[in-house]
PDB file of C-alpha atoms in Angstrom:
ATOM      1  CA  PHE A   1      74.662 106.973 121.010  1.00  0.00           C
ATOM      2  CA  SER A   2      74.896 108.039 117.339  1.00  0.00           C
ATOM      3  CA  ARG A   3      75.672 111.518 116.072  1.00  0.00           C
ATOM      4  CA  VAL A   4      75.649 112.789 112.492  1.00  0.00           C
ATOM      5  CA  LYS A   5      77.795 115.654 111.232  1.00  0.00           C
ATOM      6  CA  THR A   6      77.016 117.168 107.835  1.00  0.00           C
ATOM      7  CA  VAL A   7      78.962 119.711 105.807  1.00  0.00           C
ATOM      8  CA  VAL A   8      77.274 121.193 102.736  1.00  0.00           C
ATOM      9  CA  HIS A   9      78.733 123.653 100.248  1.00  0.00           C
ATOM     10  CA  PRO A  10      76.901 127.021 100.429  1.00  0.00           C
ATOM     11  CA  ASP A  11      76.007 126.774  96.733  1.00  0.00           C
ATOM     12  CA  TYR A  12      74.111 123.546  97.465  1.00  0.00           C
ATOM     13  CA  ALA A  13      72.462 124.395 100.794  1.00  0.00           C
ATOM     14  CA  ARG A  14      69.131 123.100  99.467  1.00  0.00           C
ATOM     15  CA  PHE A  15      70.570 119.557  99.541  1.00  0.00           C
ATOM     16  CA  GLU A  16      71.427 119.555 103.264  1.00  0.00           C
ATOM     17  CA  GLU A  17      68.643 117.138 104.198  1.00  0.00           C
ATOM     18  CA  PHE A  18      69.598 114.890 101.264  1.00  0.00           C
ATOM     19  CA  VAL A  19      73.197 114.771 102.522  1.00  0.00           C
ATOM     20  CA  ARG A  20      72.008 113.970 106.036  1.00  0.00           C
ATOM     21  CA  ARG A  21      70.104 110.921 104.755  1.00  0.00           C
ATOM     22  CA  LEU A  22      73.054 109.424 102.860  1.00  0.00           C
ATOM     23  CA  PRO A  23      74.171 106.951 105.578  1.00  0.00           C
ATOM     24  CA  GLN A  24      70.678 105.387 105.578  1.00  0.00           C
ATOM     25  CA  GLU A  25      70.856 105.076 101.771  1.00  0.00           C
ATOM     26  CA  ASP A  26      67.552 106.923 101.645  1.00  0.00           C
ATOM     27  CA  PHE A  27      67.904 108.159  98.064  1.00  0.00           C
ATOM     28  CA  PRO A  28      67.011 106.979  94.535  1.00  0.00           C
ATOM     29  CA  VAL A  29      69.529 104.636  92.900  1.00  0.00           C
ATOM     30  CA  ASP A  30      69.952 105.411  89.193  1.00  0.00           C
ATOM     31  CA  ARG A  31      73.059 103.312  88.647  1.00  0.00           C
ATOM     32  CA  VAL A  32      75.676 101.478  90.701  1.00  0.00           C
ATOM     33  CA  PHE A  33      79.187 102.209  89.425  1.00  0.00           C
ATOM     34  CA  CYS A  34      81.016 100.223  92.089  1.00  0.00           C
ATOM     35  CA  ASP A  35      79.896  97.936  94.899  1.00  0.00           C
ATOM     36  CA  ARG A  36      83.061  96.489  96.360  1.00  0.00           C
ATOM     37  CA  ARG A  37      84.735  97.791  99.490  1.00  0.00           C
ATOM     38  CA  ASN A  38      83.371 101.265  98.795  1.00  0.00           C
ATOM     39  CA  THR A  39      80.056 101.896  97.057  1.00  0.00           C
ATOM     40  CA  VAL A  40      79.647 104.472  94.268  1.00  0.00           C
ATOM     41  CA  ILE A  41      76.088 105.229  93.175  1.00  0.00           C
ATOM     42  CA  ALA A  42      74.520 107.629  90.669  1.00  0.00           C
ATOM     43  CA  THR A  43      71.482 109.377  92.120  1.00  0.00           C
ATOM     44  CA  HIS A  44      69.493 112.596  91.733  1.00  0.00           C
ATOM     45  CA  ASP A  45      67.530 115.151  93.699  1.00  0.00           C
ATOM     46  CA  GLN A  46      65.560 118.192  92.558  1.00  0.00           C
ATOM     47  CA  GLY A  47      66.495 117.394  88.975  1.00  0.00           C
ATOM     48  CA  VAL A  48      70.256 117.450  89.669  1.00  0.00           C
ATOM     49  CA  PRO A  49      72.258 114.296  88.784  1.00  0.00           C
ATOM     50  CA  MET A  50      74.733 113.420  91.522  1.00  0.00           C
ATOM     51  CA  VAL A  51      77.117 110.714  92.696  1.00  0.00           C
ATOM     52  CA  VAL A  52      77.311 109.272  96.206  1.00  0.00           C
ATOM     53  CA  LYS A  53      80.452 107.591  97.466  1.00  0.00           C
ATOM     54  CA  LYS A  54      79.873 105.599 100.637  1.00  0.00           C
ATOM     55  CA  TYR A  55      83.158 104.538 102.193  1.00  0.00           C
ATOM     56  CA  ALA A  56      83.505 101.214 103.946  1.00  0.00           C
ATOM     57  CA  ARG A  57      83.856 101.372 107.688  1.00  0.00           C
ATOM     58  CA  PRO A  58      87.552 101.813 108.570  1.00  0.00           C
ATOM     59  CA  THR A  59      89.477  99.689 111.011  1.00  0.00           C
ATOM     60  CA  LEU A  60      88.988 100.578 114.661  1.00  0.00           C
ATOM     61  CA  PHE A  61      92.441 102.178 114.649  1.00  0.00           C
ATOM     62  CA  ASN A  62      91.554 104.396 111.677  1.00  0.00           C
ATOM     63  CA  CYS A  63      88.206 105.272 113.253  1.00  0.00           C
ATOM     64  CA  PHE A  64      90.186 106.682 116.164  1.00  0.00           C
ATOM     65  CA  ILE A  65      92.584 108.488 113.802  1.00  0.00           C
ATOM     66  CA  TYR A  66      89.705 110.049 111.813  1.00  0.00           C
ATOM     67  CA  THR A  67      88.073 111.194 115.041  1.00  0.00           C
ATOM     68  CA  PHE A  68      91.045 113.060 116.470  1.00  0.00           C
ATOM     69  CA  PHE A  69      93.965 113.409 114.069  1.00  0.00           C
ATOM     70  CA  ARG A  70      93.234 113.131 110.360  1.00  0.00           C
ATOM     71  CA  PRO A  71      90.403 114.079 107.975  1.00  0.00           C
ATOM     72  CA  SER A  72      88.321 111.130 106.815  1.00  0.00           C
ATOM     73  CA  LYS A  73      88.248 110.046 103.168  1.00  0.00           C
ATOM     74  CA  ALA A  74      84.894 111.783 102.697  1.00  0.00           C
ATOM     75  CA  GLN A  75      86.216 114.999 104.213  1.00  0.00           C
ATOM     76  CA  ARG A  76      89.379 114.867 102.113  1.00  0.00           C
ATOM     77  CA  ALA A  77      87.373 114.246  98.926  1.00  0.00           C
ATOM     78  CA  TYR A  78      85.343 117.383  99.674  1.00  0.00           C
ATOM     79  CA  ARG A  79      88.319 119.564 100.588  1.00  0.00           C
ATOM     80  CA  TYR A  80      90.492 118.376  97.724  1.00  0.00           C
ATOM     81  CA  ALA A  81      87.718 119.009  95.190  1.00  0.00           C
ATOM     82  CA  LEU A  82      87.562 122.626  96.346  1.00  0.00           C
ATOM     83  CA  ARG A  83      91.330 122.948  96.228  1.00  0.00           C
ATOM     84  CA  LEU A  84      91.616 121.432  92.745  1.00  0.00           C
ATOM     85  CA  ALA A  85      88.910 123.787  91.482  1.00  0.00           C
ATOM     86  CA  ARG A  86      90.919 126.741  92.817  1.00  0.00           C
ATOM     87  CA  CYS A  87      93.928 125.384  90.891  1.00  0.00           C
ATOM     88  CA  GLY A  88      91.916 125.205  87.669  1.00  0.00           C
ATOM     89  CA  VAL A  89      91.693 121.398  87.621  1.00  0.00           C
ATOM     90  CA  GLU A  90      88.280 120.038  86.701  1.00  0.00           C
ATOM     91  CA  THR A  91      86.660 117.612  89.096  1.00  0.00           C
ATOM     92  CA  ALA A  92      83.112 116.788  90.144  1.00  0.00           C
ATOM     93  CA  ALA A  93      81.711 119.791  92.027  1.00  0.00           C
ATOM     94  CA  PRO A  94      81.515 118.875  95.733  1.00  0.00           C
ATOM     95  CA  ILE A  95      78.073 119.159  97.308  1.00  0.00           C
ATOM     96  CA  GLY A  96      78.867 117.920 100.800  1.00  0.00           C
ATOM     97  CA  TYR A  97      79.807 115.066 103.078  1.00  0.00           C
ATOM     98  CA  VAL A  98      78.446 113.380 106.176  1.00  0.00           C
ATOM     99  CA  HIS A  99      80.077 111.618 109.125  1.00  0.00           C
ATOM    100  CA  VAL A 100      78.383 109.152 111.445  1.00  0.00           C
ATOM    101  CA  TYR A 101      79.819 108.918 114.974  1.00  0.00           C
ATOM    102  CA  ARG A 102      78.990 106.207 117.474  1.00  0.00           C
ATOM    103  CA  ARG A 103      79.861 106.664 121.138  1.00  0.00           C
ATOM    104  CA  GLY A 104      81.853 109.715 120.085  1.00  0.00           C
ATOM    105  CA  ILE A 105      84.081 107.791 117.649  1.00  0.00           C
ATOM    106  CA  PHE A 106      84.015 108.047 113.851  1.00  0.00           C
ATOM    107  CA  HIS A 107      82.059 105.192 112.266  1.00  0.00           C
ATOM    108  CA  THR A 108      81.373 105.838 108.546  1.00  0.00           C
ATOM    109  CA  GLY A 109      81.449 108.642 105.993  1.00  0.00           C
ATOM    110  CA  CYS A 110      79.802 109.534 102.673  1.00  0.00           C
ATOM    111  CA  PHE A 111      80.680 112.108 100.019  1.00  0.00           C
ATOM    112  CA  LEU A 112      78.238 113.686  97.555  1.00  0.00           C
ATOM    113  CA  CYS A 113      79.183 115.487  94.336  1.00  0.00           C
ATOM    114  CA  ARG A 114      77.741 116.520  90.987  1.00  0.00           C
ATOM    115  CA  PHE A 115      77.751 113.931  88.209  1.00  0.00           C
ATOM    116  CA  LEU A 116      80.200 114.475  85.330  1.00  0.00           C
ATOM    117  CA  PRO A 117      78.777 113.057  82.071  1.00  0.00           C
ATOM    118  CA  TYR A 118      82.155 112.193  80.524  1.00  0.00           C
ATOM    119  CA  PRO A 119      83.707 108.858  79.526  1.00  0.00           C
ATOM    120  CA  THR A 120      86.806 107.608  81.335  1.00  0.00           C
ATOM    121  CA  LEU A 121      90.203 106.945  79.788  1.00  0.00           C
ATOM    122  CA  ALA A 122      89.393 103.260  80.200  1.00  0.00           C
ATOM    123  CA  ASP A 123      86.701 103.795  77.529  1.00  0.00           C
ATOM    124  CA  ALA A 124      89.082 105.437  75.048  1.00  0.00           C
ATOM    125  CA  LYS A 125      89.712 102.142  73.243  1.00  0.00           C
ATOM    126  CA  GLU A 126      86.735 103.010  71.032  1.00  0.00           C
ATOM    127  CA  LEU A 127      88.557 105.999  69.497  1.00  0.00           C
ATOM    128  CA  ASP A 128      90.276 105.760  66.111  1.00  0.00           C
ATOM    129  CA  GLU A 129      94.077 105.930  65.891  1.00  0.00           C
ATOM    130  CA  ASP A 130      94.276 109.653  65.069  1.00  0.00           C
ATOM    131  CA  GLU A 131      92.030 110.516  68.003  1.00  0.00           C
ATOM    132  CA  LYS A 132      94.061 108.267  70.295  1.00  0.00           C
ATOM    133  CA  ARG A 133      97.247 110.083  69.298  1.00  0.00           C
ATOM    134  CA  GLN A 134      95.675 113.457  70.015  1.00  0.00           C
ATOM    135  CA  LEU A 135      94.259 112.154  73.285  1.00  0.00           C
ATOM    136  CA  GLY A 136      97.736 110.957  74.287  1.00  0.00           C
ATOM    137  CA  GLU A 137      99.324 114.330  73.471  1.00  0.00           C
ATOM    138  CA  ASP A 138      96.687 116.274  75.386  1.00  0.00           C
ATOM    139  CA  PHE A 139      96.864 113.833  78.303  1.00  0.00           C
ATOM    140  CA  ILE A 140     100.612 114.380  78.628  1.00  0.00           C
ATOM    141  CA  ALA A 141     100.078 118.156  78.567  1.00  0.00           C
ATOM    142  CA  PHE A 142      97.494 117.748  81.339  1.00  0.00           C
ATOM    143  CA  THR A 143      99.785 115.524  83.419  1.00  0.00           C
ATOM    144  CA  VAL A 144     102.720 117.916  83.019  1.00  0.00           C
ATOM    145  CA  SER A 145     100.500 120.807  84.125  1.00  0.00           C
ATOM    146  CA  LEU A 146      99.400 118.879  87.228  1.00  0.00           C
ATOM    147  CA  HIS A 147     102.958 118.069  88.219  1.00  0.00           C
ATOM    148  CA  ARG A 148     104.269 121.570  87.546  1.00  0.00           C
ATOM    149  CA  HIS A 149     101.607 122.856  89.923  1.00  0.00           C
ATOM    150  CA  ARG A 150     102.748 120.262  92.489  1.00  0.00           C
ATOM    151  CA  LEU A 151      99.550 118.260  92.245  1.00  0.00           C
ATOM    152  CA  LEU A 152     100.065 114.506  92.495  1.00  0.00           C
ATOM    153  CA  PRO A 153      97.017 112.216  92.293  1.00  0.00           C
ATOM    154  CA  GLY A 154      97.277 109.208  94.570  1.00  0.00           C
ATOM    155  CA  ASP A 155      95.132 107.010  92.336  1.00  0.00           C
ATOM    156  CA  TYR A 156      95.888 108.043  88.741  1.00  0.00           C
ATOM    157  CA  ASN A 157      94.240 105.110  87.021  1.00  0.00           C
ATOM    158  CA  PRO A 158      92.233 105.321  83.755  1.00  0.00           C
ATOM    159  CA  GLY A 159      88.939 104.765  85.576  1.00  0.00           C
ATOM    160  CA  ASN A 160      89.468 107.938  87.611  1.00  0.00           C
ATOM    161  CA  ILE A 161      90.419 110.156  84.661  1.00  0.00           C
ATOM    162  CA  LEU A 162      87.550 111.487  82.557  1.00  0.00           C
ATOM    163  CA  TYR A 163      87.915 113.240  79.209  1.00  0.00           C
ATOM    164  CA  HIS A 164      85.936 115.398  76.809  1.00  0.00           C
ATOM    165  CA  LYS A 165      86.607 117.719  73.876  1.00  0.00           C
ATOM    166  CA  ASP A 166      86.349 121.482  74.191  1.00  0.00           C
ATOM    167  CA  PRO A 167      84.967 123.746  71.413  1.00  0.00           C
ATOM    168  CA  ASP A 168      88.515 124.164  70.033  1.00  0.00           C
ATOM    169  CA  GLY A 169      88.844 120.408  69.496  1.00  0.00           C
ATOM    170  CA  LYS A 170      91.296 119.825  72.351  1.00  0.00           C
ATOM    171  CA  TYR A 171      90.833 117.066  74.871  1.00  0.00           C
ATOM    172  CA  ARG A 172      90.245 118.199  78.434  1.00  0.00           C
ATOM    173  CA  PHE A 173      90.441 116.022  81.517  1.00  0.00           C
ATOM    174  CA  ALA A 174      88.705 115.772  84.875  1.00  0.00           C
ATOM    175  CA  LEU A 175      89.677 113.781  87.963  1.00  0.00           C
ATOM    176  CA  VAL A 176      87.428 111.786  90.280  1.00  0.00           C
ATOM    177  CA  ASP A 177      88.100 109.628  93.355  1.00  0.00           C
ATOM    178  CA  ILE A 178      90.483 112.249  94.689  1.00  0.00           C
ATOM    179  CA  ASN A 179      90.626 111.546  98.433  1.00  0.00           C
ATOM    180  CA  ARG A 180      94.219 110.326  98.017  1.00  0.00           C
ATOM    181  CA  PHE A 181      96.000 113.379  96.654  1.00  0.00           C
ATOM    182  CA  HIS A 182      99.388 114.894  97.414  1.00  0.00           C
ATOM    183  CA  PHE A 183      99.979 118.637  97.292  1.00  0.00           C
ATOM    184  CA  GLY A 184     103.616 119.618  97.466  1.00  0.00           C
ATOM    185  CA  LYS A 185     106.976 118.422  96.226  1.00  0.00           C
ATOM    186  CA  ALA A 186     106.822 116.847  92.759  1.00  0.00           C
ATOM    187  CA  ALA A 187     110.315 115.553  92.024  1.00  0.00           C
ATOM    188  CA  MET A 188     111.057 113.329  89.033  1.00  0.00           C
ATOM    189  CA  SER A 189     110.621 110.212  91.159  1.00  0.00           C
ATOM    190  CA  HIS A 190     107.161 111.314  92.324  1.00  0.00           C
ATOM    191  CA  CYS A 191     106.097 112.184  88.785  1.00  0.00           C
ATOM    192  CA  MET A 192     107.202 108.829  87.391  1.00  0.00           C
ATOM    193  CA  ARG A 193     105.284 107.059  90.119  1.00  0.00           C
ATOM    194  CA  SER A 194     102.085 108.507  88.606  1.00  0.00           C
ATOM    195  CA  PHE A 195     102.664 106.517  85.419  1.00  0.00           C
ATOM    196  CA  THR A 196     102.812 103.225  87.337  1.00  0.00           C
ATOM    197  CA  GLN A 197      99.195 103.820  88.378  1.00  0.00           C
ATOM    198  CA  LEU A 198      97.923 103.750  84.773  1.00  0.00           C
ATOM    199  CA  SER A 199      96.667 100.195  85.078  1.00  0.00           C
ATOM    200  CA  GLY A 200      95.621  98.385  81.922  1.00  0.00           C
ATOM    201  CA  VAL A 201      97.986 100.402  79.720  1.00  0.00           C
ATOM    202  CA  ARG A 202     100.572  98.327  77.849  1.00  0.00           C
ATOM    203  CA  LEU A 203     104.225  98.817  78.761  1.00  0.00           C
ATOM    204  CA  SER A 204     105.019  99.965  75.202  1.00  0.00           C
ATOM    205  CA  GLN A 205     102.315 102.639  75.489  1.00  0.00           C
ATOM    206  CA  LEU A 206     103.626 103.743  78.882  1.00  0.00           C
ATOM    207  CA  ALA A 207     107.124 104.007  77.412  1.00  0.00           C
ATOM    208  CA  ALA A 208     105.808 106.269  74.644  1.00  0.00           C
ATOM    209  CA  LEU A 209     103.952 108.449  77.156  1.00  0.00           C
ATOM    210  CA  ILE A 210     107.004 108.768  79.407  1.00  0.00           C
ATOM    211  CA  ARG A 211     109.218 109.617  76.424  1.00  0.00           C
ATOM    212  CA  ARG A 212     106.842 112.403  75.398  1.00  0.00           C
ATOM    213  CA  TYR A 213     106.552 113.620  78.993  1.00  0.00           C
ATOM    214  CA  CYS A 214     110.342 113.856  79.281  1.00  0.00           C
ATOM    215  CA  ASP A 215     110.535 115.693  75.943  1.00  0.00           C
ATOM    216  CA  VAL A 216     108.083 118.311  77.193  1.00  0.00           C
ATOM    217  CA  ARG A 217     109.905 118.769  80.505  1.00  0.00           C
ATOM    218  CA  HIS A 218     113.418 118.429  79.045  1.00  0.00           C
ATOM    219  CA  TRP A 219     114.163 115.615  81.476  1.00  0.00           C
ATOM    220  CA  ASN A 220     116.671 112.813  81.135  1.00  0.00           C
ATOM    221  CA  LEU A 221     114.699 109.861  79.769  1.00  0.00           C
ATOM    222  CA  LYS A 222     117.004 107.131  81.117  1.00  0.00           C
ATOM    223  CA  ARG A 223     116.869 108.515  84.629  1.00  0.00           C
ATOM    224  CA  ALA A 224     113.088 108.908  84.497  1.00  0.00           C
ATOM    225  CA  TRP A 225     112.690 105.358  83.177  1.00  0.00           C
ATOM    226  CA  LYS A 226     114.746 103.994  86.077  1.00  0.00           C
ATOM    227  CA  TYR A 227     112.405 105.671  88.548  1.00  0.00           C
ATOM    228  CA  PHE A 228     109.391 104.301  86.691  1.00  0.00           C
ATOM    229  CA  LEU A 229     110.746 100.741  86.715  1.00  0.00           C
ATOM    230  CA  PHE A 230     111.644 100.993  90.405  1.00  0.00           C
ATOM    231  CA  TYR A 231     108.092 101.961  91.388  1.00  0.00           C
ATOM    232  CA  ARG A 232     106.545  99.503  88.940  1.00  0.00           C
ATOM    233  CA  ARG A 233     108.491  96.595  90.466  1.00  0.00           C
ATOM    234  CA  SER A 234     107.607  97.788  93.950  1.00  0.00           C
ATOM    235  CA  LEU A 235     103.930  97.893  92.984  1.00  0.00           C
ATOM    236  CA  CYS A 236     104.107  94.390  91.488  1.00  0.00           C
ATOM    237  CA  ARG A 237     105.684  93.062  94.695  1.00  0.00           C
ATOM    238  CA  LYS A 238     102.919  94.619  96.785  1.00  0.00           C
ATOM    239  CA  GLU A 239     100.253  93.103  94.536  1.00  0.00           C
ATOM    240  CA  ARG A 240     101.853  89.646  94.797  1.00  0.00           C
ATOM    241  CA  ILE A 241     102.027  89.882  98.585  1.00  0.00           C
ATOM    242  CA  LYS A 242      98.410  91.079  98.747  1.00  0.00           C
ATOM    243  CA  SER A 243      97.290  88.247  96.467  1.00  0.00           C
ATOM    244  CA  LYS A 244      99.103  85.612  98.559  1.00  0.00           C
ATOM    245  CA  PHE A 245      97.651  87.058 101.746  1.00  0.00           C
ATOM    246  CA  LYS A 246      94.109  86.919 100.319  1.00  0.00           C
ATOM    247  CA  SER A 247      94.702  83.330  99.180  1.00  0.00           C
ATOM    248  CA  LEU A 248      95.855  82.429 102.677  1.00  0.00           C
ATOM    249  CA  LEU A 249      92.756  84.009 104.188  1.00  0.00           C
ATOM    250  CA  GLY A 250      90.646  81.967 101.791  1.00  0.00           C
ATOM    251  CA  LEU A 251      92.146  78.776 103.209  1.00  0.00           C
ATOM    252  CA  LEU A 252      91.279  79.704 106.767  1.00  0.00           C
ATOM    253  CA  PRO A 253      88.025  78.338 108.234  1.00  0.00           C
TER     254      PRO A 253
END
């Protein structure tokens, strides 16, 4: 009653059998990056370091949606990686993805990509003040470039943004965990929403980043700040509701 569908990039055809075995977790585990709802694992095959993302099984409703109407998270991660590469945005090179179907309905999915050996923005606290300033300037330039090309990450948090220095001494950035991405209209409101996703960054630092962003784009700072605060409050309300709901579930037998 089970069926497996694999899609492998032509450049990585030699890994087709490896991709097929992902749902059984039949691969070496070098490191576990995340083991919550979704599982992210560093692995390797044929001397190539890779990362597996195994998505938690969706709700029955979403299983139906992913079967007939919408690409799964694994499929979107693969497609979006190819699209970002065409746009000149660095991301982990996609190797392939696999779907497991049971009784003809989507059950689970996994995505496989190359490993990027860069630190995340969450690790940038180790930099000295001068390097942090340069990192901030280059990060704003990167964010402006994304938005001008109508590319809006759906999960723009420091853990999903990697950085490294190029030979000219400039910081370059790469994006991971890209299955939630919006391609299209990037109005001021949408762009300011991106800054609300920078979790762990102090409000004073966010204010400085938004000020610099508006300087580069010649945007009205007060108007942009209003959009930012609107989405920030909305996000805080959602988090409070989610927290209360989880607390309520914890009280149930």
